[in-house]
mmCIF file of C-alpha atoms in Angstrom:
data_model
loop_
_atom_site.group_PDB
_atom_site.id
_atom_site.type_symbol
_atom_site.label_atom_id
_atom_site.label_comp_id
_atom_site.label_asym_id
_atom_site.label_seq_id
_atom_site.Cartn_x
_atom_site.Cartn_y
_atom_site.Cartn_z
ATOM 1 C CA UNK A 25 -13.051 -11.592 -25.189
ATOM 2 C CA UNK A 26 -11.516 -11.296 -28.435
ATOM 3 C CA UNK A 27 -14.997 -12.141 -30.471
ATOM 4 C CA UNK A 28 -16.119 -9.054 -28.659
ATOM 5 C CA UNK A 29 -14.856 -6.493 -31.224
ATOM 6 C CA UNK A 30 -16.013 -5.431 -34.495
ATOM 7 C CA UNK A 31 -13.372 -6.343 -36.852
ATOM 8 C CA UNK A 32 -13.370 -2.955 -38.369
ATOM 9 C CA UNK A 33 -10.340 -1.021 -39.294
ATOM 10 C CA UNK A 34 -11.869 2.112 -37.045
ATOM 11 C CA UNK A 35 -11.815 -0.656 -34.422
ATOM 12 C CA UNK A 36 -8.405 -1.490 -35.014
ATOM 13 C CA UNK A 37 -6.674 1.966 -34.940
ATOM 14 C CA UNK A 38 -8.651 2.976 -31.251
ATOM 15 C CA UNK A 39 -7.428 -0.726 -30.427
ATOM 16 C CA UNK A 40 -3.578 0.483 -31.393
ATOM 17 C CA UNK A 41 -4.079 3.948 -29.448
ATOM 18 C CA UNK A 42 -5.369 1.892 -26.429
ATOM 19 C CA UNK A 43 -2.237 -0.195 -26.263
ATOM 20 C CA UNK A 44 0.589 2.761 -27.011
ATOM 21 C CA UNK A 45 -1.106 4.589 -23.906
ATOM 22 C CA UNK A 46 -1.250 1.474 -22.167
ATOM 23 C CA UNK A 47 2.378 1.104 -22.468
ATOM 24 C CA UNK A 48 3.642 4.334 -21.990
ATOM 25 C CA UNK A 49 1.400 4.040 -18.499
ATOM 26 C CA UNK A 50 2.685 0.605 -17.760
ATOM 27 C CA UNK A 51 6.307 1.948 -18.483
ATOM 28 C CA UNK A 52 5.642 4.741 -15.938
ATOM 29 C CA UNK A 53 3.936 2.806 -13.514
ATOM 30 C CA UNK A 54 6.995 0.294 -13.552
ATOM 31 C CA UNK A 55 9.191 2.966 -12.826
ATOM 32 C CA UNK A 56 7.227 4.894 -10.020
ATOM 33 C CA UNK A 57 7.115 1.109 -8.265
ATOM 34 C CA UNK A 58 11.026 0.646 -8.582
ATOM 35 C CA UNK A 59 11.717 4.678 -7.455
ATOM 36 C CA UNK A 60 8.980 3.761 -4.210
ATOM 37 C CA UNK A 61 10.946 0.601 -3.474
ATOM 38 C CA UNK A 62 14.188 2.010 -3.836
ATOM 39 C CA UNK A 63 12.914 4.890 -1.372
ATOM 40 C CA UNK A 64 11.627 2.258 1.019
ATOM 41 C CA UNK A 65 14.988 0.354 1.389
ATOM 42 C CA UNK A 66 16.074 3.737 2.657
ATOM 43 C CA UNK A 67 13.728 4.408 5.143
ATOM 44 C CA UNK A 68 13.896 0.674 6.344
ATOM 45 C CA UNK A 69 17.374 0.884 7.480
ATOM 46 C CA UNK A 70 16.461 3.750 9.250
ATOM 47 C CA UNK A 71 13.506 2.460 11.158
ATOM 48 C CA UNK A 72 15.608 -0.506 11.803
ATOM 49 C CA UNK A 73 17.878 1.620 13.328
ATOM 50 C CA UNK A 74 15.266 3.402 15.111
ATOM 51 C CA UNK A 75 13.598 0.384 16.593
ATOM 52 C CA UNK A 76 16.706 -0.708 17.995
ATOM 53 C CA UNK A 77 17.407 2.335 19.786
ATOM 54 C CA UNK A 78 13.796 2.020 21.201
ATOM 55 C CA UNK A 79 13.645 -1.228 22.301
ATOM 56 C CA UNK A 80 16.881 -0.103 24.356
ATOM 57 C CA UNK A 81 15.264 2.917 26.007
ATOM 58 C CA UNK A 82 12.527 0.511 26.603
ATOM 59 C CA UNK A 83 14.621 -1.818 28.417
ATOM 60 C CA UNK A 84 16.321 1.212 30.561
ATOM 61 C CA UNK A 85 13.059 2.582 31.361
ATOM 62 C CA UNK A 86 11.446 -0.617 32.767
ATOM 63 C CA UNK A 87 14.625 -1.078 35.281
ATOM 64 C CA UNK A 88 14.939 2.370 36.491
ATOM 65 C CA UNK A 89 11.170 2.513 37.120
ATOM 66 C CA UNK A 90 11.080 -1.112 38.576
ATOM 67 C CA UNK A 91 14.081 0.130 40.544
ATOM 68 C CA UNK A 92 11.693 3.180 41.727
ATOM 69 C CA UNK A 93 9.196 0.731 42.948
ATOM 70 C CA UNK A 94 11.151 -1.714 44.388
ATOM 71 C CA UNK A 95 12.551 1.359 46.822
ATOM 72 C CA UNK A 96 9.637 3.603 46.987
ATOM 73 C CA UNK A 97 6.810 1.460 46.832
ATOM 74 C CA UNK A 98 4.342 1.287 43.943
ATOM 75 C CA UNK A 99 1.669 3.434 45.466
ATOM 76 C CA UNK A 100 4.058 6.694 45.446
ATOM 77 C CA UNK A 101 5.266 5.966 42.030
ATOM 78 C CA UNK A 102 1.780 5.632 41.007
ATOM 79 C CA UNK A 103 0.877 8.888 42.984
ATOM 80 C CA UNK A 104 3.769 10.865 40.922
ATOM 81 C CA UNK A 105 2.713 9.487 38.122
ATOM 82 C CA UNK A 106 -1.168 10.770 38.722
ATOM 83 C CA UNK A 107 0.285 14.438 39.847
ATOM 84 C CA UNK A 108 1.883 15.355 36.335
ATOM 85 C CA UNK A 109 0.530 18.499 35.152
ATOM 86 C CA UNK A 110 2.320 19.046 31.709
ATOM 87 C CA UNK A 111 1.506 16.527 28.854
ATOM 88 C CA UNK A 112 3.613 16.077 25.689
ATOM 89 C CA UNK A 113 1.472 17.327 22.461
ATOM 90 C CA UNK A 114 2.784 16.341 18.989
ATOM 91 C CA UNK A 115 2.063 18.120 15.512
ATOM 92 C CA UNK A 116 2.262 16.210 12.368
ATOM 93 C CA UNK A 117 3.009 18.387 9.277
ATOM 94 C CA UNK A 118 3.148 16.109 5.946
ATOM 95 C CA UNK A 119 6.165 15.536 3.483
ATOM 96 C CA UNK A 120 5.870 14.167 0.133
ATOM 97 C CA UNK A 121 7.745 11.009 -1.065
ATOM 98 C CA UNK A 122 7.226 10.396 -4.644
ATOM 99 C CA UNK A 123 3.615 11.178 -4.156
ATOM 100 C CA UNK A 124 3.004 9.480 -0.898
ATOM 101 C CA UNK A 125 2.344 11.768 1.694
ATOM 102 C CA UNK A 126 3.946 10.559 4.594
ATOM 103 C CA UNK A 127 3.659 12.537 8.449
ATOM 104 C CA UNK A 128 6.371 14.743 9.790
ATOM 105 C CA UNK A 129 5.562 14.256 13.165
ATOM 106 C CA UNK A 130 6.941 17.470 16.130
ATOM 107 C CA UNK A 131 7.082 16.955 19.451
ATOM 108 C CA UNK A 132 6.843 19.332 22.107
ATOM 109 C CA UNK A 133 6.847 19.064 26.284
ATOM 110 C CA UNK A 134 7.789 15.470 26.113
ATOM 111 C CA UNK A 135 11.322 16.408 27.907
ATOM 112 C CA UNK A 136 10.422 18.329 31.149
ATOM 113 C CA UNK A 137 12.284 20.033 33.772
ATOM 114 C CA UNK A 138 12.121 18.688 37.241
ATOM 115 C CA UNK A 139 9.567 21.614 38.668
ATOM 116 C CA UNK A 140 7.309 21.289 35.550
ATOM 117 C CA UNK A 141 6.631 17.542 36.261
ATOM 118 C CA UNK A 142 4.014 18.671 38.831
ATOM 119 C CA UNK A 143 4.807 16.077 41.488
ATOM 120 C CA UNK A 144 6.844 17.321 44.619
ATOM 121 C CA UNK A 145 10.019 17.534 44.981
ATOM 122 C CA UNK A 146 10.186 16.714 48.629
ATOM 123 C CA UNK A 147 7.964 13.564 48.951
ATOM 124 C CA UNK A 148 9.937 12.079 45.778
ATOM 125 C CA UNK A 149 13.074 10.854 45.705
ATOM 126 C CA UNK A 150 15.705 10.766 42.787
ATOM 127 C CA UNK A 151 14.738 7.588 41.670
ATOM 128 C CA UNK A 152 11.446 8.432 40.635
ATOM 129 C CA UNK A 153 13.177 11.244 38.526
ATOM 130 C CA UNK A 154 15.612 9.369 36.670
ATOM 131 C CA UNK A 155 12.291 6.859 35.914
ATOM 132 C CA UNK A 156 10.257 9.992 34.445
ATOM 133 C CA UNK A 157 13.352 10.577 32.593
ATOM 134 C CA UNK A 158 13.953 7.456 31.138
ATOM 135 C CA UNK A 159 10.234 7.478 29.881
ATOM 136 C CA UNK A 160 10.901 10.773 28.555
ATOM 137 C CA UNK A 161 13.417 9.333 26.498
ATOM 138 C CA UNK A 162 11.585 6.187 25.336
ATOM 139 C CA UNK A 163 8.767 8.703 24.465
ATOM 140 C CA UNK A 164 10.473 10.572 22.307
ATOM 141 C CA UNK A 165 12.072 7.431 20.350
ATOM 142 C CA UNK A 166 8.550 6.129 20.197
ATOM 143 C CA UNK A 167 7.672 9.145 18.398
ATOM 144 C CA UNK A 168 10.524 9.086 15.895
ATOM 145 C CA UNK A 169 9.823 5.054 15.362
ATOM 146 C CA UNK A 170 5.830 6.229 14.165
ATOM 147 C CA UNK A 171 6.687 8.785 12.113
ATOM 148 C CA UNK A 172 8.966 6.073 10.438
ATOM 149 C CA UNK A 173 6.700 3.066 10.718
ATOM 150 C CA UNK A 174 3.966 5.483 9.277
ATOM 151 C CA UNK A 175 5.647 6.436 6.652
ATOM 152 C CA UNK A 176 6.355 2.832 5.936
ATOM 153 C CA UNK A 177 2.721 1.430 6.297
ATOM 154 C CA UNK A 178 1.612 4.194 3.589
ATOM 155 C CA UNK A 179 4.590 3.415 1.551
ATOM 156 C CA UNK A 180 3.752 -0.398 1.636
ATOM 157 C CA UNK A 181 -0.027 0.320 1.014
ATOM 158 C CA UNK A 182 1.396 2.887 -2.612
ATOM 159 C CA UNK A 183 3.539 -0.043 -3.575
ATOM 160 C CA UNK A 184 1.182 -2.468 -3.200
ATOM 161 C CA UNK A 185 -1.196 -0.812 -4.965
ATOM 162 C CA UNK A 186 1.477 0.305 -8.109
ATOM 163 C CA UNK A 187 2.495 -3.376 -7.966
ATOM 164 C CA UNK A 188 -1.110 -4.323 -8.901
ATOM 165 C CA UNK A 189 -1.845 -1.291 -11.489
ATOM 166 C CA UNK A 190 1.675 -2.773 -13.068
ATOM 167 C CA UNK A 191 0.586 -6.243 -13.303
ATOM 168 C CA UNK A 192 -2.953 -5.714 -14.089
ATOM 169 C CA UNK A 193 -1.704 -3.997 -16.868
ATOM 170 C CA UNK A 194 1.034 -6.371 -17.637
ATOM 171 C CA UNK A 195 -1.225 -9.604 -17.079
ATOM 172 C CA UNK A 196 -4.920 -8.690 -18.120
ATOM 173 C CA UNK A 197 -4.709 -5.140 -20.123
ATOM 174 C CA UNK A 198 -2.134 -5.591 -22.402
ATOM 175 C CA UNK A 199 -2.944 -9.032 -23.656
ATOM 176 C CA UNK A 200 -6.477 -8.628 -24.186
ATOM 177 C CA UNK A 201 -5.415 -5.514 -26.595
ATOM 178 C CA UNK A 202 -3.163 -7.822 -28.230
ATOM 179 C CA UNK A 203 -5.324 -10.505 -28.817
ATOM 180 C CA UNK A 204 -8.004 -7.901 -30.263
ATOM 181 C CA UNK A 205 -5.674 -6.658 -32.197
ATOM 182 C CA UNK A 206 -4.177 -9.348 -33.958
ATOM 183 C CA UNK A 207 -8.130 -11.118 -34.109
ATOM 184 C CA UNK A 208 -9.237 -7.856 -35.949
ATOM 185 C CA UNK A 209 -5.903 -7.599 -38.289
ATOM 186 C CA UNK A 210 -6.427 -11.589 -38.946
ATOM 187 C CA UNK A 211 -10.449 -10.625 -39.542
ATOM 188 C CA UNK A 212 -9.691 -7.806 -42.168
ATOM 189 C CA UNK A 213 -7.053 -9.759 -43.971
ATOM 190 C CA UNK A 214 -9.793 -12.726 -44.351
ATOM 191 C CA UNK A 215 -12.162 -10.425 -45.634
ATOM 192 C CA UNK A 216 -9.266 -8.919 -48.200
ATOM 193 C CA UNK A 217 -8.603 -12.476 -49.255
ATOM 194 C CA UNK A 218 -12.386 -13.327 -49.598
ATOM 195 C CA UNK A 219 -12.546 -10.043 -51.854
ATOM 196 C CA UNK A 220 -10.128 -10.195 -54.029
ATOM 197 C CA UNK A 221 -11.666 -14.427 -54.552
ATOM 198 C CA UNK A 222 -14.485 -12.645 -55.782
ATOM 199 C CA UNK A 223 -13.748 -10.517 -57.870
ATOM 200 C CA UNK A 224 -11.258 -12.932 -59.710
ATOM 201 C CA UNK A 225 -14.686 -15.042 -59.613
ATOM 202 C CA UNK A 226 -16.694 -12.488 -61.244
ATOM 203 C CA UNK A 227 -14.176 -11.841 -63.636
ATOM 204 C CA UNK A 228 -13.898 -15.331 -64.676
ATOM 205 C CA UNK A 229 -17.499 -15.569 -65.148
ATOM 206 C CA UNK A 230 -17.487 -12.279 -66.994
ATOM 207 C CA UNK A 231 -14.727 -13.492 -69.355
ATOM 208 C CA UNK A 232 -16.543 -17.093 -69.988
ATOM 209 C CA UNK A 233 -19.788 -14.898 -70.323
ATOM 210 C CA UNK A 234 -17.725 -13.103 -72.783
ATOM 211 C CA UNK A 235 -16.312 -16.026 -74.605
ATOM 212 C CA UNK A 236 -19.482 -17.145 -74.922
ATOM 213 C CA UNK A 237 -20.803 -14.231 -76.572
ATOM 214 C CA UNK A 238 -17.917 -14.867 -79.156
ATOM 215 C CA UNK A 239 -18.604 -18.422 -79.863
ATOM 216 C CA UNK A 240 -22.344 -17.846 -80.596
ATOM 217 C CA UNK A 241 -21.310 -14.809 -82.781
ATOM 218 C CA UNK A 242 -18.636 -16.690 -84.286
ATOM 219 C CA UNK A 243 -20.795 -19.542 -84.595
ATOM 220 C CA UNK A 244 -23.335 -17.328 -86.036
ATOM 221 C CA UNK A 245 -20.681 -15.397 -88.903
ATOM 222 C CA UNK A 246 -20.397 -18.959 -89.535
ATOM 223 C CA UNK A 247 -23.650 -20.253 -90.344
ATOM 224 C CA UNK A 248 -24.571 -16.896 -92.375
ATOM 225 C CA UNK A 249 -21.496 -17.517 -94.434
ATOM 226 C CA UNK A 250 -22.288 -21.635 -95.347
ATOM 227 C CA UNK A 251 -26.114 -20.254 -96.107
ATOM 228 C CA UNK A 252 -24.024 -17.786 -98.323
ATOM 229 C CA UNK A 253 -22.126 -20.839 -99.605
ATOM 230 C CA UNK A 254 -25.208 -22.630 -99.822
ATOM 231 C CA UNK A 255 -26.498 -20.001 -102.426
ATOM 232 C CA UNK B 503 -3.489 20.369 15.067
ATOM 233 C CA UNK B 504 -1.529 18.834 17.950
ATOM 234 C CA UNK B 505 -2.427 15.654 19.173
ATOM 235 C CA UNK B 506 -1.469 13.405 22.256
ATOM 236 C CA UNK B 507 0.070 10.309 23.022
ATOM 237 C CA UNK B 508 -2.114 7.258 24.344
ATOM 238 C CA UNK B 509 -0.952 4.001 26.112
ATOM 239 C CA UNK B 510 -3.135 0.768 26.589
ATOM 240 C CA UNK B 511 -2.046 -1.964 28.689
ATOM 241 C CA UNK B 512 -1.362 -3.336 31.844
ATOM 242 C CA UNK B 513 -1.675 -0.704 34.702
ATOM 243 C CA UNK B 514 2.480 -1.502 35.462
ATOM 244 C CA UNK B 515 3.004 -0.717 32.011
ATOM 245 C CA UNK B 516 1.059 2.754 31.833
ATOM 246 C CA UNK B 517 2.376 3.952 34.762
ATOM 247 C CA UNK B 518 6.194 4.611 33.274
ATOM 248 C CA UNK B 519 4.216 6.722 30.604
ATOM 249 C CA UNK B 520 2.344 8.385 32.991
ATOM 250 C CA UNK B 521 5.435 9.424 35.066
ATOM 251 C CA UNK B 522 6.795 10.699 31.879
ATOM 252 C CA UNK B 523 3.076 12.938 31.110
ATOM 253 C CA UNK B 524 1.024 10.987 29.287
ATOM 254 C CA UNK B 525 -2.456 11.764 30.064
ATOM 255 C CA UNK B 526 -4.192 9.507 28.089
ATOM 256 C CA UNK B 527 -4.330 6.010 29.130
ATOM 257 C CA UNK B 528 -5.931 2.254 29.459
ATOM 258 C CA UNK B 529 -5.604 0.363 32.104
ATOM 259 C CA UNK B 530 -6.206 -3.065 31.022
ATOM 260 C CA UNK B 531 -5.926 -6.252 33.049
ATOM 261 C CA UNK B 532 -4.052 -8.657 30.460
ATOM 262 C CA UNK B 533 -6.400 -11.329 31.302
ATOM 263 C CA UNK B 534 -9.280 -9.510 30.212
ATOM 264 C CA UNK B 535 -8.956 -9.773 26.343
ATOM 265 C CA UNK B 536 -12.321 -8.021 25.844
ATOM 266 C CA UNK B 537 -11.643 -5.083 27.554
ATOM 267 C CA UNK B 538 -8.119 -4.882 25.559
ATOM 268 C CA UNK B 539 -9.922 -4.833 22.305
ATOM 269 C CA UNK B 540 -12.732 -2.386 23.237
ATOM 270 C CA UNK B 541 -9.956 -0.347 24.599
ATOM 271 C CA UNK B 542 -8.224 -0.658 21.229
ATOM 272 C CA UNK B 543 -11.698 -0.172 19.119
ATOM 273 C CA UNK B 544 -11.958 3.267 21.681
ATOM 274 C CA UNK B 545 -8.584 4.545 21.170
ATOM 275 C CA UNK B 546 -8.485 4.290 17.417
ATOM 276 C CA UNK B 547 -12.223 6.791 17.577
ATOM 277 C CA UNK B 548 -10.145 8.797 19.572
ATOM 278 C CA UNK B 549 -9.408 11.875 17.291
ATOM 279 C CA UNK B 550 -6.865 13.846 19.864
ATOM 280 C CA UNK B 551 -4.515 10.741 19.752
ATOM 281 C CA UNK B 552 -2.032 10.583 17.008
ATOM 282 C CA UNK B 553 0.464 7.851 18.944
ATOM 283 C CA UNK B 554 -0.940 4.499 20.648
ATOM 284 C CA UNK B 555 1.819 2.995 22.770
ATOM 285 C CA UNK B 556 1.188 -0.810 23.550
ATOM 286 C CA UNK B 557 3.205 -3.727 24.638
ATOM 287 C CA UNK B 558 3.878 -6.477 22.026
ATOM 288 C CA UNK B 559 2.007 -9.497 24.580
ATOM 289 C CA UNK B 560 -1.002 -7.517 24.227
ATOM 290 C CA UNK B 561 -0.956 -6.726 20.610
ATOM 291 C CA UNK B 562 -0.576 -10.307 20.481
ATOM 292 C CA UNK B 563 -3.842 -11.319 22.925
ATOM 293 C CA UNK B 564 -5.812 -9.215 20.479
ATOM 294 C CA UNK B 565 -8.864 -10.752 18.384
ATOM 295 C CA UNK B 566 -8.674 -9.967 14.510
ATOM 296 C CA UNK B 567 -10.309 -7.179 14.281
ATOM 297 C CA UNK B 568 -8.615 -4.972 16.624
ATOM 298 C CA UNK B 569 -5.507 -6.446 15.485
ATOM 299 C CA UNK B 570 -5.507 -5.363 11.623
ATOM 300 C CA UNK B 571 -6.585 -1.553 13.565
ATOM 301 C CA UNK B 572 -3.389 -1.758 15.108
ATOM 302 C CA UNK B 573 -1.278 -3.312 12.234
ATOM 303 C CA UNK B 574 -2.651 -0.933 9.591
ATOM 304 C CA UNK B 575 -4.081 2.187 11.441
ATOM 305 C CA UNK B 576 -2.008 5.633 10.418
ATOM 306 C CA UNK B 577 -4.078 8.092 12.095
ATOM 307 C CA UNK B 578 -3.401 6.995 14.773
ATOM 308 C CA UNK B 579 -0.180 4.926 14.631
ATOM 309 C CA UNK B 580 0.459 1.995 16.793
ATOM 310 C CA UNK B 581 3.984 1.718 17.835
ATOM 311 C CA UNK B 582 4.584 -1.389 19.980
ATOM 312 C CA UNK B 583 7.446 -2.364 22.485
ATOM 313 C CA UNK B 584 9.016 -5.132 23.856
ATOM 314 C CA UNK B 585 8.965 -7.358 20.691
ATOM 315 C CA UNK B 586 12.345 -6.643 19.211
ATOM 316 C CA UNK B 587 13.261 -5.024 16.464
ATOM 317 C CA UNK B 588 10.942 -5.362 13.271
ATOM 318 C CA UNK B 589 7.894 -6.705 15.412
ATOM 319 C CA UNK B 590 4.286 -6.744 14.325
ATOM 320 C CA UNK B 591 2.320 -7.183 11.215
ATOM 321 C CA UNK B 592 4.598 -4.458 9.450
ATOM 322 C CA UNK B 593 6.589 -7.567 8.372
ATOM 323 C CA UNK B 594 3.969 -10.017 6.634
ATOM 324 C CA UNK B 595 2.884 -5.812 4.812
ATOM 325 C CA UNK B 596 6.659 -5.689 3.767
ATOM 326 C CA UNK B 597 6.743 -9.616 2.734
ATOM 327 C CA UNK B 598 3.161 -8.820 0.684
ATOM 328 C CA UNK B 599 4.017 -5.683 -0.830
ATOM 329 C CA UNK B 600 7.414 -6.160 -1.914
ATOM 330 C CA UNK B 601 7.664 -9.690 -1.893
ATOM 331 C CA UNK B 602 10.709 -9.993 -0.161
ATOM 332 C CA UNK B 603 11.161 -10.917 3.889
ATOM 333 C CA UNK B 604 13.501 -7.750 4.190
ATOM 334 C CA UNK B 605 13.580 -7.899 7.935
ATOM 335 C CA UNK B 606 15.038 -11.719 7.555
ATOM 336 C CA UNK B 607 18.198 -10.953 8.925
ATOM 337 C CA UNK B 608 17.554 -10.723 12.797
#
């Protein structure tokens, strides 16, 4: 990758702004992944929580409506079950955790009064209520537990995908500018060295060019004055 | 926009939900493990239902694809029972993305 670049000094500055902005983004990025993890650690205990409390309901709700079967048969629990006329509607509305938009989720008509359950009072017995209850209850921890676990999942899914911008950066990015830039420094300085080599090589030939010229003159004064002598 | 809650699974399990107004719901024999995952495949086209109830056995029964719709899907969310506390692929996400098994402890 390195022989890629020119070595040219233009090179070499847009190589320099490249890795100050990569920096300053990997800085960020480092510190939007530790603020999202921090953030999830919170919202883990709760769901922790949460899921207890569901599993719980769950448990309640499965004995009081096997209790309703066991004493009223399944085919009138499944007949109450048919005649409900009200149906629990939910709403999400969104919130914003450090930039991950996680669901706010309302609830409304999961918790019904006896008359508004639809099935009749008179062919029912109380066991049957305290079964649409208990679901009632488990129904509204279930929604609680997915607006946590939702807010979770896109959590995970935003650190995951910080994690990677970090380490790309960290791992590939950042190197590769590094290596460019110290190939193109090493580059210019070559060419600096193999510059200044010439020129002390012209100027040695120039001076021994130079020299020359003086020894033939010299050599020349020299023969005009033993003619002279000669005469 | 309001949405509704959906269960899938076994006809004994719908039937508490039902009882407590759920409208929408899929009866699934759990032997059938077709019918569970084109009853998963159906519910997650489903744009009225913003909350899939299903039993942790039947998440389980599920063939692959289905089961990455339930472990990832947001709109709508999956929430399953009956397999304790920190159940389901939210774990291996949490061990992948942060690189840690946070929900170790239990």
């Amino acid at each position: 990758m390195a022989k890629d670049v020119k070595p040219t000094r233009k090179n070499l500055m847009a190589i320099e702004d490249r890795i100050e902005l990569s920096e300053r983004g990997h800085d960020t990025l480092e510190q939007k992944r530790d603020g999202l993890i921090m953030e999830f650690m919170d919202i883990l205990d709760k769901a922790q929580d949460v899921r207890g409390g569901m599993e719980e309901d769950y448990q309640t709700a499965q004995k009081k409506i096997n209790m309703a079967r066991a004493m009223e048969g399944d085919v009138t629990v499944r007949g109450a079950a048919a005649a409900l006329k009200e149906h629990p509607e939910i709403t999400t509305e969104s919130n914003n955790i450090m930039g991950v938009v996680v669901p706010q989720i309302e609830s409304s008509k999961v918790k019904k009064s006896l008359d508004e359950r639809g099935y009749g009072v008179l062919g029912t017995s109380a066991r049957i209520d305290e079964a649409a209850e208990a679901y009632e209850d488990l129904l509204e921890s279930i929604i609680l537990a997915a607006e946590v676990e939702t807010a979770m999942k896109k959590m995970l899914k935003e650190i995951e995908t910080t994690k990677r911008r970090v380490n790309a950066l960290e791992f590939k990015l950042l190197p590769e500018l590094y290596n460019n830039q110290e190939y193109i420094e090493q580059k210019l300085e070559e060419q600096e060295r193999e510059e200044i080599f010439r020129l002390k090589k012209i100027k040695d030939k120039k001076e021994a060019e130079e020299k020359a010229e003086e020894e033939a003159a010299r050599e020349a004064e020299a023969e005009a004055a033993e003619t002279v002598d000669a005469d | 926009m309001s949405q509704e809650i959906a269960v899938v699974g076994s006809p004994d399990f719908t039937t508490g939900f039902r009882l407590a107004g759920v409208r929408k719901f899929y009866n699934v024999e759990s032997e059938d493990a077709d019918e569970l995952d084109d009853a998963v495949r159906e519910v997650a086209r489903d744009e009225d239902v913003g909350i899939v109830v299903m039993h942790d056995d039947d998440v389980a029964e599920l063939s692959r694809e289905p089961r990455s719709i339930v472990d990832t899907s947001i709109e709508p969310t999956f929430v399953t029972l009956g397999g304790g506390a920190g159940s389901g692929g939210l774990r291996e996400q949490i061990k992948r993305a942060i690189g840690i098994d946070l929900m170790d402890e239990d």
